[in-house]
Every structure is written in C-alpha cells, then in structure tokens.
C-alpha cells in the first residue's frame, strides 16, 4: 500500500472525494467516537497527514463528509471565548444568526431530517454533538457541574432549532430573530446558571 504523504499532487479532488466517501461510511458504521482519522486515512489509502491537510480536525471532517455548511462545533466554539458569564448570550445569538441564513442552514436541516430516519447516522450525530459541542461549552464553565450545565444549554438550543427551523411550530417559527432572542435568552441563561 503506497500512502501519499504531504501536500496533494494535481488530481487531488479524487483523493479528497475518496476520503469523504470513506469518512461517511466510517461515521455511520462506527459512530463519531469509533471512527478515527487514522482508520479513515488507511481505508482511503492515504496518509493521515493528507486527511488533516484537507479537513483539519475530525469535527471538520465529519461536517465535510455530510456536506454541512453549518458546523455546530464552530458555532459553539465561536461562542465560548470571552467572559464566561456571557456565554449564553453569545451562543444564542450565534445559533439564531446561523440558522436564519438559508444558505448555511439548508444542508443542516436536510442532514437532521435524514438522520431522524437512520439510527446509525443519528447515533453518530449525537456523539458528534456530545464530543464537539457539549465538550466545547463545558470547557469554558468554571465549576464541577460544567458538563451538566453545558448539556442543559445544548438541549434548550436543540429545542429552539427543532421548534423554529425543523418543525416550524407557530407562532414561534415566524417571530423575528430579535424577539426569539428576547424570549429564549432567560431560558438559555438559566440552563448555564
């Protein structure tokens, strides 16, 4: 087996597509935790450095494998910098801004709808959220109950996403984003409290 190292030569898109195909299969078959970048590289017949070159982190590989423009881990990590007391505000604003943009949220909406009918894909997505989103939030909370608080906040955010953007429950689905923020801000803040 001749694994290619370093930067890709011309014709890289075929290797890139092979990596994405193997990653999709690995994440569905073994779950997010069970699929490793090293194993995906091996089944793609490339060096793990090439996988990192193309995709960076495992979370980014997951998002690319399922063509997710909206990347929950990036949204969460973008919200955690700064004053820990303001994490709820930043997270809620980031989620609303991201999901209000049809260009970035349409692929995620389609992915979630697909995952709801595929137990293996749903398990992998659940593990991705647990590892990439909950952990990112918990790392920023300065107490022993950080993980429980991060879980509570993520559950509130998932409720927001499902009610407003997936199920489109009225009247909440049509209130302006600022009003949605005003309504949910105390709930998200309480989850972090």
Coordinates of C-alpha atoms in Angstrom, one line a residue:
X1 CA 0.0 0.0 0.0
X2 CA 1.6 3.3 -1.1
X3 CA 0.2 6.0 1.2
X4 CA 0.8 9.5 -0.1
X5 CA 2.4 12.0 2.3
X6 CA 2.3 15.8 2.5
X7 CA 0.6 18.1 0.1
X8 CA -1.5 16.6 -2.6
X9 CA -0.4 16.5 -6.2
X10 CA -2.6 17.5 -9.1
X11 CA -5.7 15.4 -9.3
X12 CA -6.3 15.8 -5.6
X13 CA -10.0 16.0 -5.8
X14 CA -10.3 12.3 -6.5
X15 CA -8.4 11.5 -3.3
X16 CA -10.4 14.1 -1.4
X17 CA -13.7 12.5 -2.6
X18 CA -12.4 9.1 -1.7
X19 CA -11.6 10.3 1.8
X20 CA -15.1 11.9 2.2
X21 CA -16.7 8.6 1.0
X22 CA -14.7 6.5 3.5
X23 CA -15.4 9.0 6.2
X24 CA -19.2 8.9 5.6
X25 CA -19.1 5.1 5.8
X26 CA -16.9 5.1 8.9
X27 CA -19.0 7.6 10.8
X28 CA -22.2 5.7 10.0
X29 CA -20.8 2.3 10.7
X30 CA -18.6 3.0 13.8
X31 CA -20.2 6.3 15.1
X32 CA -18.4 9.5 15.6
X33 CA -16.3 8.2 18.5
X34 CA -15.4 4.9 16.9
X35 CA -14.3 6.4 13.6
X36 CA -10.7 7.7 13.7
X37 CA -8.9 9.9 11.2
X38 CA -6.1 7.3 11.0
X39 CA -8.6 4.5 10.1
X40 CA -10.3 6.7 7.5
X41 CA -6.9 7.5 6.0
X42 CA -6.0 3.9 5.9
X43 CA -9.2 2.8 4.1
X44 CA -8.7 5.7 1.8
X45 CA -5.1 4.6 1.0
X46 CA -3.7 8.0 2.0
X47 CA -1.5 9.2 4.9
X48 CA -3.4 10.7 7.9
X49 CA -1.5 13.9 7.3
X50 CA -3.3 14.3 4.0
X51 CA -6.7 13.9 5.8
X52 CA -5.6 16.7 8.2
X53 CA -4.4 18.8 5.3
X54 CA -7.8 18.6 3.5
X55 CA -10.1 18.8 6.5
X56 CA -8.2 19.9 9.7
X57 CA -10.0 18.3 12.6
X58 CA -12.2 15.3 13.0
X59 CA -15.2 17.5 13.6
X60 CA -14.5 19.4 10.3
X61 CA -14.1 16.0 8.5
X62 CA -17.5 15.0 9.9
X63 CA -19.1 18.2 8.6
X64 CA -17.4 17.9 5.2
X65 CA -18.4 14.2 4.9
X66 CA -22.0 15.1 5.3
X67 CA -21.7 18.4 3.3
X68 CA -22.8 20.6 6.3
X69 CA -22.3 24.2 5.6
X70 CA -23.5 25.0 9.1
X71 CA -21.0 23.4 11.6
X72 CA -22.3 23.2 15.1
X73 CA -18.9 22.8 16.6
X74 CA -17.7 26.0 15.1
X75 CA -20.8 27.8 16.3
X76 CA -20.2 26.6 19.8
X77 CA -16.5 27.3 19.8
X78 CA -17.2 30.8 18.5
X79 CA -19.5 31.5 21.4
X80 CA -17.2 30.3 24.2
X81 CA -14.4 32.9 24.0
X82 CA -14.6 35.8 26.4
X83 CA -16.5 36.4 29.6
X84 CA -18.0 33.0 30.8
X85 CA -21.0 35.0 32.2
X86 CA -21.9 36.0 28.6
X87 CA -21.7 32.5 27.0
X88 CA -25.5 32.1 26.9
X89 CA -25.9 35.4 25.1
X90 CA -23.1 34.7 22.5
X91 CA -24.4 31.1 21.9
X92 CA -28.0 32.1 21.4
X93 CA -27.0 35.0 19.1
X94 CA -24.7 32.7 17.1
X95 CA -27.3 30.0 16.7
X96 CA -30.0 32.4 15.6
X97 CA -27.7 34.2 13.2
X98 CA -26.5 31.0 11.7
X99 CA -29.9 29.3 11.4
X100 CA -31.6 32.4 10.0
X101 CA -29.2 32.2 6.9
X102 CA -30.9 29.8 4.5
X103 CA -27.6 29.2 2.6
X104 CA -25.8 27.9 5.7
X105 CA -28.8 26.1 7.4
X106 CA -30.4 24.2 4.5
X107 CA -27.8 21.4 4.4
X108 CA -28.0 21.0 8.2
X109 CA -31.8 20.9 8.0
X110 CA -31.6 18.2 5.3
X111 CA -29.0 16.3 7.3
X112 CA -31.1 16.3 10.5
X113 CA -34.2 15.2 8.6
X114 CA -32.1 12.3 7.1
X115 CA -30.6 11.4 10.5
X116 CA -34.0 11.1 12.0
X117 CA -34.7 8.1 9.8
X118 CA -31.3 6.5 10.0
X119 CA -30.5 5.2 13.6
X120 CA -26.7 4.8 12.8
X121 CA -26.4 8.3 11.4
X122 CA -28.4 9.7 14.3
X123 CA -26.1 7.9 16.8
X124 CA -23.0 9.3 15.0
X125 CA -24.5 12.8 15.0
X126 CA -25.4 12.5 18.7
X127 CA -21.8 11.5 19.5
X128 CA -20.6 14.5 17.4
X129 CA -22.8 16.9 19.4
X130 CA -21.7 15.4 22.7
X131 CA -18.0 15.5 21.9
X132 CA -17.6 18.6 19.7
X133 CA -20.4 20.9 21.1
X134 CA -21.1 19.9 24.7
X135 CA -17.4 19.5 25.5
X136 CA -16.5 22.9 23.9
X137 CA -19.1 24.6 26.1
X138 CA -18.2 22.7 29.3
X139 CA -14.5 23.6 28.9
X140 CA -15.5 27.2 29.4
X141 CA -17.6 26.9 32.5
X142 CA -15.5 27.2 35.7
X143 CA -17.2 24.7 38.0
X144 CA -17.6 21.0 38.7
X145 CA -21.1 20.9 37.2
X146 CA -19.9 22.4 33.9
X147 CA -20.8 19.3 31.8
X148 CA -24.4 19.2 33.2
X149 CA -24.8 22.9 32.6
X150 CA -23.5 22.6 29.0
X151 CA -25.9 19.6 28.4
X152 CA -28.8 21.7 29.7
X153 CA -27.9 24.6 27.4
X154 CA -27.5 22.3 24.4
X155 CA -30.9 20.7 25.0
X156 CA -32.5 24.2 25.1
X157 CA -30.7 25.1 21.8
X158 CA -31.8 21.9 20.2
X159 CA -35.3 22.6 21.2
X160 CA -35.0 26.0 19.6
X161 CA -33.7 24.6 16.4
X162 CA -36.3 21.9 16.1
X163 CA -39.3 24.1 17.0
X164 CA -38.3 27.1 14.9
X165 CA -36.3 25.6 12.0
X166 CA -37.2 22.0 11.5
X167 CA -40.8 21.6 12.7
X168 CA -41.6 25.3 12.2
X169 CA -44.0 25.4 15.0
X170 CA -46.2 28.5 15.0
X171 CA -46.2 31.2 16.2
X172 CA -42.5 30.8 17.3
X173 CA -41.4 30.0 13.8
X174 CA -42.4 33.4 12.4
X175 CA -41.4 35.7 15.2
X176 CA -38.4 38.0 14.2
X177 CA -35.0 36.7 15.4
X178 CA -34.7 39.6 17.9
X179 CA -38.0 38.5 19.5
X180 CA -36.9 34.9 19.6
X181 CA -33.7 36.0 21.3
X182 CA -35.6 38.1 23.8
X183 CA -37.9 35.1 24.6
X184 CA -35.2 32.5 24.9
X185 CA -32.3 34.4 26.4
X186 CA -33.5 33.9 30.0
X187 CA -34.1 30.1 29.4
X188 CA -30.6 29.6 27.9
X189 CA -29.0 31.7 30.7
X190 CA -30.9 29.6 33.3
X191 CA -29.5 26.4 31.7
X192 CA -26.0 27.8 32.2
X193 CA -26.7 29.1 35.7

